[in-house]
Coordinates of C-alpha atoms and ligand atoms in Angstrom, one line a residue:
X1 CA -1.6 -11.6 5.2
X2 CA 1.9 -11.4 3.7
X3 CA 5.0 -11.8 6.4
X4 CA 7.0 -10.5 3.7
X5 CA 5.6 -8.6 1.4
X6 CA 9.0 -6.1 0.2
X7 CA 8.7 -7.1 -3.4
X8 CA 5.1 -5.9 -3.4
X9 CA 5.7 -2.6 -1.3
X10 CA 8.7 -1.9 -3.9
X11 CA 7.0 -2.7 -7.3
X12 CA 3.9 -0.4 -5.7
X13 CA 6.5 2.7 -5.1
X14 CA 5.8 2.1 -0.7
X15 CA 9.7 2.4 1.1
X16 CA 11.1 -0.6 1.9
X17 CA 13.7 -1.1 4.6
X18 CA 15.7 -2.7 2.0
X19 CA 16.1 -4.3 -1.1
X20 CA 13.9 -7.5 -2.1
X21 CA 15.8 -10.0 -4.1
X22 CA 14.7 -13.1 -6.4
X23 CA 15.9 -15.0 -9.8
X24 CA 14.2 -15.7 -12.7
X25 CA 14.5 -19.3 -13.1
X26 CA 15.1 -19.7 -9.7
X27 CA 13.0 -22.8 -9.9
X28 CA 14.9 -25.1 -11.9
X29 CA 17.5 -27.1 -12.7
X30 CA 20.1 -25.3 -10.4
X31 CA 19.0 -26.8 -7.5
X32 CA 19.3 -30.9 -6.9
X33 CA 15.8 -30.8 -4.9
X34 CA 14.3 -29.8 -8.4
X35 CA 16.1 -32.5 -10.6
X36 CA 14.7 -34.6 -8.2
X37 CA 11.7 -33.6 -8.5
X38 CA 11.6 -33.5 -12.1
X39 CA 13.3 -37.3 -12.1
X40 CA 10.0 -38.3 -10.4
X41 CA 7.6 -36.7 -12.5
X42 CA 9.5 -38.7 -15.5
X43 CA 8.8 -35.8 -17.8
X44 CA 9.0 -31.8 -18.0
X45 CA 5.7 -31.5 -19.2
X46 CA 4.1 -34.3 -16.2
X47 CA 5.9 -31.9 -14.0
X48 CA 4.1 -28.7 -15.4
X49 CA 0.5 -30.5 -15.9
X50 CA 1.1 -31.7 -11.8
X51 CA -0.2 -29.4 -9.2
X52 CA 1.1 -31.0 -6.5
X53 CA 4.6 -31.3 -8.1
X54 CA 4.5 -28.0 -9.8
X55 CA 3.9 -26.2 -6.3
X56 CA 6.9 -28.6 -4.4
X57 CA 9.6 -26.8 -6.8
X58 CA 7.8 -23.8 -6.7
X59 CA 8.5 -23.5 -3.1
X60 CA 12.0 -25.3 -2.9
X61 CA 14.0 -21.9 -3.7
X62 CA 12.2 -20.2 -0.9
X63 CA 13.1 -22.6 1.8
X64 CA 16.4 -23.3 0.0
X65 CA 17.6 -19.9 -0.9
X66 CA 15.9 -17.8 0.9
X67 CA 14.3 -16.0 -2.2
X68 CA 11.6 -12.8 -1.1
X69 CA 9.4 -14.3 -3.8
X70 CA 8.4 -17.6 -5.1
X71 CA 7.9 -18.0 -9.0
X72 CA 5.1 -20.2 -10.3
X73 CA 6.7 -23.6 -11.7
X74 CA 5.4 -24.0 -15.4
X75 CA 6.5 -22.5 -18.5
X76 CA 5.7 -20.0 -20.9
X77 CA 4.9 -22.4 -24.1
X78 CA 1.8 -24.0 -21.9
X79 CA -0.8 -20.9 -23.7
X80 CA -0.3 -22.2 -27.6
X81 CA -1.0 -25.5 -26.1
X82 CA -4.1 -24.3 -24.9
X83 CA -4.9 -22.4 -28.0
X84 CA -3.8 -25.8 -30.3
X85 CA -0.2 -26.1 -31.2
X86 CA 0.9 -28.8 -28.6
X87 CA 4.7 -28.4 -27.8
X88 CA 7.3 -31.3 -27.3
X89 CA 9.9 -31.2 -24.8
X90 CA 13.2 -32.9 -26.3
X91 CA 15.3 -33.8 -23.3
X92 CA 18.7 -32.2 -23.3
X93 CA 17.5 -30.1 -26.1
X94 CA 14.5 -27.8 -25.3
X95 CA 11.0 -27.1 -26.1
X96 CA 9.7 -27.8 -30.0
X97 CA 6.2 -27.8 -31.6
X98 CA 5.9 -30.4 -34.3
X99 CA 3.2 -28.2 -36.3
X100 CA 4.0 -24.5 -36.7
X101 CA 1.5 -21.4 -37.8
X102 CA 2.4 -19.6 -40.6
X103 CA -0.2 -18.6 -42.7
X104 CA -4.5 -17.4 -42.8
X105 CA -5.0 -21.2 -43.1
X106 CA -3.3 -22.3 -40.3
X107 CA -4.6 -20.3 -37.8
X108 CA -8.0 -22.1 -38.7
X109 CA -6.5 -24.5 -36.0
X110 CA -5.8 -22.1 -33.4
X111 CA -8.3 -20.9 -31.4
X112 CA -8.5 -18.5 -27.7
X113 CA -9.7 -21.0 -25.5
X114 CA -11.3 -21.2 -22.1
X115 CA -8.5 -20.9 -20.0
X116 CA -10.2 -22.4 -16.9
X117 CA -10.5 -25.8 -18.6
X118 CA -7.2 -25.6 -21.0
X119 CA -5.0 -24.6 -18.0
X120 CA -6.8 -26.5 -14.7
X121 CA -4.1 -27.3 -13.7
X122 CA -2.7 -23.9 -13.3
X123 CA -5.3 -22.3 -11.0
X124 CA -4.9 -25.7 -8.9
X125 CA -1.2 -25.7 -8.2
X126 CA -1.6 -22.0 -7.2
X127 CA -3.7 -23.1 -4.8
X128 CA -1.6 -25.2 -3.4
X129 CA 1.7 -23.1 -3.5
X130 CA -0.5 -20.4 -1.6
X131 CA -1.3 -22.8 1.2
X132 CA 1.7 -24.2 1.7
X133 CA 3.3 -21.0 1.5
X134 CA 1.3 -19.6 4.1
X135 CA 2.2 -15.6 3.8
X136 CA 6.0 -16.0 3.9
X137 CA 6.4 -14.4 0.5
X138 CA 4.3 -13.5 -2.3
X139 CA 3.3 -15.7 -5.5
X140 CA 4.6 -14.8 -9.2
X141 CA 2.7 -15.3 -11.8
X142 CA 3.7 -15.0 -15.7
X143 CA 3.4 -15.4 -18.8
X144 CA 4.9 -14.9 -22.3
X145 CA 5.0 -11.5 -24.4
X146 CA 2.4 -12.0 -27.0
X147 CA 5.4 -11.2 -29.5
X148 CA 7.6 -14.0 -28.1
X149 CA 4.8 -16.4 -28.3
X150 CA 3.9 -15.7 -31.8
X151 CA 8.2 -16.2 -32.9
X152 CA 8.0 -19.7 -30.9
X153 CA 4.3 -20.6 -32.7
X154 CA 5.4 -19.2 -36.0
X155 CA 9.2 -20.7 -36.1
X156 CA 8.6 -24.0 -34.2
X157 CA 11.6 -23.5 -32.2
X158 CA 14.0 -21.8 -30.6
X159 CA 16.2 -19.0 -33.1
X160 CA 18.6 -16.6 -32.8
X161 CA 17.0 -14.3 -35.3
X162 CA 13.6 -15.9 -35.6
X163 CA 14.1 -15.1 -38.9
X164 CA 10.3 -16.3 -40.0
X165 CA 8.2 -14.3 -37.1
X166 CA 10.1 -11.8 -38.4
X167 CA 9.5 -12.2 -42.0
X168 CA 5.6 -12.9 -41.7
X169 CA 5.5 -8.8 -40.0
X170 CA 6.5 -7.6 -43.4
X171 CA 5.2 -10.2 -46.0
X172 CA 1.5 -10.9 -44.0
X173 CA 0.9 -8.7 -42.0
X174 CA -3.1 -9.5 -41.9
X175 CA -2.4 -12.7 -40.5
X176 CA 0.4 -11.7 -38.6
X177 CA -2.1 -9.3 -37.0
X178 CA -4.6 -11.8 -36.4
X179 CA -2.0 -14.3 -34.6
X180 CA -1.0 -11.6 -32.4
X181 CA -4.6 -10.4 -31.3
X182 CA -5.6 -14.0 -30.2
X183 CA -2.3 -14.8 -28.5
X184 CA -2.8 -11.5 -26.6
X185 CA -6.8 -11.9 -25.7
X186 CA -5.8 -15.8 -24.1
X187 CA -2.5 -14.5 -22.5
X188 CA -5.0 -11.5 -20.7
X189 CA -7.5 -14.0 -20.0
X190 CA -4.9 -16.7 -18.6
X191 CA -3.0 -13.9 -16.1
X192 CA -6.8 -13.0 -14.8
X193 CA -7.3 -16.3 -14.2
X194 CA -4.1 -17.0 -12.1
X195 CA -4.9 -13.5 -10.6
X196 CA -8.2 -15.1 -9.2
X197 CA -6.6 -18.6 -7.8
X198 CA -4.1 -16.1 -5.8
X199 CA -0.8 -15.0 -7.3
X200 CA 0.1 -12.1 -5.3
X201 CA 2.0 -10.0 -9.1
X202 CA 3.0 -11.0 -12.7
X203 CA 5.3 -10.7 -14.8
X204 CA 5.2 -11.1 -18.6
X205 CA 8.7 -12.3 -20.5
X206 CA 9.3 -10.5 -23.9
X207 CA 12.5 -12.8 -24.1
X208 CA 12.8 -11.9 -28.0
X209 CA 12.0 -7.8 -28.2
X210 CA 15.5 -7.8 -29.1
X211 CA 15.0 -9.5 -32.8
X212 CA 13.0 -6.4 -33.6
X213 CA 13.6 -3.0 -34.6
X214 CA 12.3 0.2 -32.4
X215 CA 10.0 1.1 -34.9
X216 CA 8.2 -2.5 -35.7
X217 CA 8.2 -3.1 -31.8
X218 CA 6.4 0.3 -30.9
X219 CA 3.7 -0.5 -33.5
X220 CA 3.2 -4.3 -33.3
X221 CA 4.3 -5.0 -30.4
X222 CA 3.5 -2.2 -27.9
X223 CA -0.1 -1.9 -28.4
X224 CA -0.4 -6.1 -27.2
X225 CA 1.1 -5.1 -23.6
X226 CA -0.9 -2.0 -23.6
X227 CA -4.0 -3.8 -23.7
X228 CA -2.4 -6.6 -20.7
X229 CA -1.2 -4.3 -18.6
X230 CA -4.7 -1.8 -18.6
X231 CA -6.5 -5.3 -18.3
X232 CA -4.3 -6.6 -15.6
X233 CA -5.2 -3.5 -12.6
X234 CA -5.4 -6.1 -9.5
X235 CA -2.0 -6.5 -8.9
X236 CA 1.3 -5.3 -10.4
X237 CA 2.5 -6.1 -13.8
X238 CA 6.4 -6.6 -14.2
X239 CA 7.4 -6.4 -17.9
X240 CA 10.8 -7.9 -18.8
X241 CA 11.5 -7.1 -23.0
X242 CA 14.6 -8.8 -22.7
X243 CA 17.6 -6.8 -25.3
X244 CA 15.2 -4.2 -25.9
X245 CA 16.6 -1.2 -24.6
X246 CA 15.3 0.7 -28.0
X247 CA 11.8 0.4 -26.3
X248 CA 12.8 1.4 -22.7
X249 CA 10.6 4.5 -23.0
X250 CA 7.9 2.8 -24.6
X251 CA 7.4 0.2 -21.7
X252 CA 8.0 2.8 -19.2
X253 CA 4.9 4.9 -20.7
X254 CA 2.4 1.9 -20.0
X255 CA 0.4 1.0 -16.7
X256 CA 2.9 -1.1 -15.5
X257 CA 4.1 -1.1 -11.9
X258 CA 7.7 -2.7 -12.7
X259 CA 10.2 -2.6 -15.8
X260 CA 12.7 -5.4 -16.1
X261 CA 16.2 -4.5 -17.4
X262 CA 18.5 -7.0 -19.0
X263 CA 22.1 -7.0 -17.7
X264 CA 23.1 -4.8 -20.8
X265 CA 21.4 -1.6 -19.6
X266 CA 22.8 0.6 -17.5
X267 CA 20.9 1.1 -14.6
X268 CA 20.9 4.8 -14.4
X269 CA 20.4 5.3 -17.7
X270 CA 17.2 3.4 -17.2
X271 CA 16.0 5.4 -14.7
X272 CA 16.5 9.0 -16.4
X273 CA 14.2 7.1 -19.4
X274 CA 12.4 5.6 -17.0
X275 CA 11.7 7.9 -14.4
X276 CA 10.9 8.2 -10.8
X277 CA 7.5 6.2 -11.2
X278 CA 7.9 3.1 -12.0
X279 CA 10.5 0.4 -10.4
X280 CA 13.3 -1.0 -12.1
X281 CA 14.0 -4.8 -12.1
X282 CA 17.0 -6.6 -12.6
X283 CA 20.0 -6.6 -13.9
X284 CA 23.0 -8.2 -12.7
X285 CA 24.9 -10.4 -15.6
X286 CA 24.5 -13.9 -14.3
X287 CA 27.1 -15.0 -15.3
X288 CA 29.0 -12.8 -12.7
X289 CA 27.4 -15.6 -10.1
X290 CA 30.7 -18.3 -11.7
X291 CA 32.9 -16.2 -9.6
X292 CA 34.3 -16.3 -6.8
X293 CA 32.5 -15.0 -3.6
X294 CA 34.0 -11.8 -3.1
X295 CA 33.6 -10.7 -7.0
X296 CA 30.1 -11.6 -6.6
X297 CA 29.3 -9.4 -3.9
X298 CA 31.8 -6.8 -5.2
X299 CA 29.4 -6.6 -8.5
X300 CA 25.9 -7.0 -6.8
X301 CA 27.2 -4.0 -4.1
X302 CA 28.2 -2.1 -7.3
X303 CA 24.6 -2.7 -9.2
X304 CA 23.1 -1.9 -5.9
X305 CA 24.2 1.1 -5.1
X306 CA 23.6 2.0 -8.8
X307 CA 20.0 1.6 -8.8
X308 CA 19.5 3.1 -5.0
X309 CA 17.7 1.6 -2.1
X310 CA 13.9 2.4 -2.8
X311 CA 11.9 1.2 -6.7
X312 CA 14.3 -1.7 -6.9
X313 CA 13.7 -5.5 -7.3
X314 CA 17.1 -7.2 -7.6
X315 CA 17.5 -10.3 -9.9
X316 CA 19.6 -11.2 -12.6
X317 CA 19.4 -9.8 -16.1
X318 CA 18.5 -13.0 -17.2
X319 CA 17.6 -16.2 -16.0
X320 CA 19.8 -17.8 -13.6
X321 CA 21.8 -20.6 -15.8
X322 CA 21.7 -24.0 -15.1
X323 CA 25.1 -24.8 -14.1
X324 CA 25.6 -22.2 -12.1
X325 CA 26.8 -22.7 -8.9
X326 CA 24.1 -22.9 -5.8
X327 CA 26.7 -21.0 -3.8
X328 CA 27.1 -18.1 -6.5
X329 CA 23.4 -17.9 -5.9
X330 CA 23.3 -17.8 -2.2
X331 CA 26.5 -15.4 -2.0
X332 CA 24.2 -13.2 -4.0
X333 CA 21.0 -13.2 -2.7
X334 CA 22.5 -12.7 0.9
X335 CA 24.9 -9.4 -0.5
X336 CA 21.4 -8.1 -1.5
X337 CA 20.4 -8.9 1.9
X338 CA 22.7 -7.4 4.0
X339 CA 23.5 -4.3 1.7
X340 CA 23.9 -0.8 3.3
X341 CA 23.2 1.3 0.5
X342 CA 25.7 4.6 0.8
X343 CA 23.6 7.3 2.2
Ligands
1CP1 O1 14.0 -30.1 -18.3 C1 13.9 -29.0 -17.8 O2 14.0 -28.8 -16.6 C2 13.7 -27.9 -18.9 C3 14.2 -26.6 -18.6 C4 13.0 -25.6 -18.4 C5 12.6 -25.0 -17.2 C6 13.1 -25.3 -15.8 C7 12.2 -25.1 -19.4 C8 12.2 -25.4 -20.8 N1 11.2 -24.3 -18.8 C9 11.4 -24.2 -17.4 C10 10.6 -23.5 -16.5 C11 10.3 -22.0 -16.8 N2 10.2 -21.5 -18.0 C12 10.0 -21.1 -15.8 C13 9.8 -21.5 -14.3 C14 9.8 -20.5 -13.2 C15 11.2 -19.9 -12.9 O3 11.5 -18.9 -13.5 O4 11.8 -20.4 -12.0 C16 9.8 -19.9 -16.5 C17 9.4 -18.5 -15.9 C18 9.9 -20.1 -17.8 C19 9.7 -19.1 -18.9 C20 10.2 -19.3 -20.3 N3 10.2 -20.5 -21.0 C21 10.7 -18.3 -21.1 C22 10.8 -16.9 -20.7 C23 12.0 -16.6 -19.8 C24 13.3 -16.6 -20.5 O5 14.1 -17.5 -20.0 O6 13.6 -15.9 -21.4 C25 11.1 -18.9 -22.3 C26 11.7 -18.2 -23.5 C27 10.7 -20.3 -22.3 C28 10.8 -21.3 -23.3 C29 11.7 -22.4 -22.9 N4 11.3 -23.4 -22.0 C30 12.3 -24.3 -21.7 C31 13.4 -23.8 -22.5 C32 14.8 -24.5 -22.5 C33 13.0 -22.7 -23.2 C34 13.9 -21.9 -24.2 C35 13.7 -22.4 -25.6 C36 14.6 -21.8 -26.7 O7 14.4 -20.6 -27.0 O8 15.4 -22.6 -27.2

């Protein structure tokens, strides 16, 4: 049994006496407790591949901030490890896989693998973060958009236009196809199988639906978080298609329970396009949390009030920055605490 369980009563439509509040990337390098941490484990990728680690800064923004939600410690880049295309960590510089997957040939090397023995460690730090948690808030789990996973696999690296995802849609689309298909079986297979260790909802990151265009994201894209989210039924789905407002319709027509809105959309827009049946996620800029107190809980009020006091998750519209001040953070999780919405 959940103490508090308002982010699950609001992402299944049930009235909530007010709003619940947490951050993506609220576990990370914001808080001293995780650099710690992450000191100890000597490496980003020791840290991911440790249960017990993994589940200590899992839990550290719950007892630190005061979060309604914890957010499973790992990242997004551990499924093409599973399914062959091992990724680097370069410190100070971000995630890189030495080999890439651009053609028919290469995906000879990638394979969907049993998730179970790939991903152990997954399923075991879940396990843990569920004890130790004991019911005082529910368990994220996530994972990446099959289309964000196939610009990283394809490109090698971060992009700001992923220029050679992109280019592969058009110039193979047969293997294109086939890259998508497998990334999307092993990303349903790995949610189910955080689903069964205990994770309470998910959310999947489309962190680069904003490279495409409406049309190529409704026909290559869509159809892969279809088939998650009608796989996915145990608990709610969140999906987060970061700069895609284009496709705001699209998402909001599939079985999920939540849609996540970057900080660019306007949150009553979003819910004309969205409708009254599905709750909205997001969306404050972060970078609204450098300011001084009183502008940070004059913008999170404002954002409040826009999206109402019932089918709202509050978070950023991104991830929370790294430098970003743990007292921006605090002033604006407790705003969305204490919040009397207007009546
Ligand atoms: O040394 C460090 O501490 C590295 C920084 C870091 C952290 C803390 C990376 C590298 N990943 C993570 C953890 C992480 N990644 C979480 C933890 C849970 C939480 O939210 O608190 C999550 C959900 C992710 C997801 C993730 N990884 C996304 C999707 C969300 C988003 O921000 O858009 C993406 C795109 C990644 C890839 C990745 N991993 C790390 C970096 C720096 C990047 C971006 C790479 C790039 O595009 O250049």
């Amino acid at each position: 049994m959940l103490t508090n369980d308002l982010i699950l009563r609001a992402a299944r439509g049930e009235r909530v006496e007010r709003t619940p509040v947490w951050l993506m990337r609220q576990a990370g390098r914001i808080l001293k407790e995780y650099r710690a941490v992450r000191e100890q484990a000597g490496s980003f990728i020791n840290l991911v591949t440790t249960p017990e680690l993994a589940a200590e800064v899992t839990i550290q923004p719950v007892d630190i901030l005061g979060v309604d939600a914890a957010i499973l410690f790992s990242d997004i880049l551990v499924v093409p490890e599973a399914m062959g295309l091992p990724y680097v960590m370069d410190e100070g510089k971000g995630p890189r896989f030495p080999e890439v997957v651009r053609s028919m040939d290469d995906l000879k090397r990638i394979h969907v693998p049993d998730v179970a023995d790939a991903l152990h460690y997954v399923p075991a730090a879940i396990k843990l973060v569920k004890q130790d948690l004991n019911g005082r808030v529910p368990l994220i789990g996530f994972a990446g958009a099959p289309w964000t996973l196939f610009c990283y696999m394809t490109e090698g690296k971060g992009s700001k236009t992923f220029s050679v995802a992109r280019r592969s849609l058009y110039a193979d689309p047969a293997f294109a196809t086939a890259l998508m298909d497998r990334i999307t079986d092993t990303t349903i297979a790995y949610l189910k199988l955080q689903v069964a260790a205990g994770v309470d909802m998910v959310q999947v990151f489309d962190s680069w639906a904003g490279v495409l265009d409406a049309h190529t994201y409704r026909t290559f894209v869509v159809p892969g978080l279809k088939r998650i989210c009608e796989a996915i039924t145990e608990v709610p789905v969140t999906l987060f298609a970061k700069d895609a407002w284009f496709a705001t319709a699209d998402i909001a027509a599939l079985p999920c329970a939540t849609v996540g809105l970057d900080w660019a959309q306007d949150p009553r827009w979003a819910r004309q396009v969205v409708g009254p049946d599905r709750t909205l996620q997001g969306n404050l800029d972060p970078c609204v949390l450098y300011a001084d107190g009183a502008t940070i809980a004059r913008e999170t009020a404002r954002m409040l009030d826009a999206f109402g006091p019932q089918r709202h998750i509050a978070n950023l519209g991104h991830g929370v920055y790294p430098d970003i001040p743990v007292d921006g953070v605090r002033r604006f999780i407790d705003t969305v605490k204490e919040h009397n919405h207007r009546k």
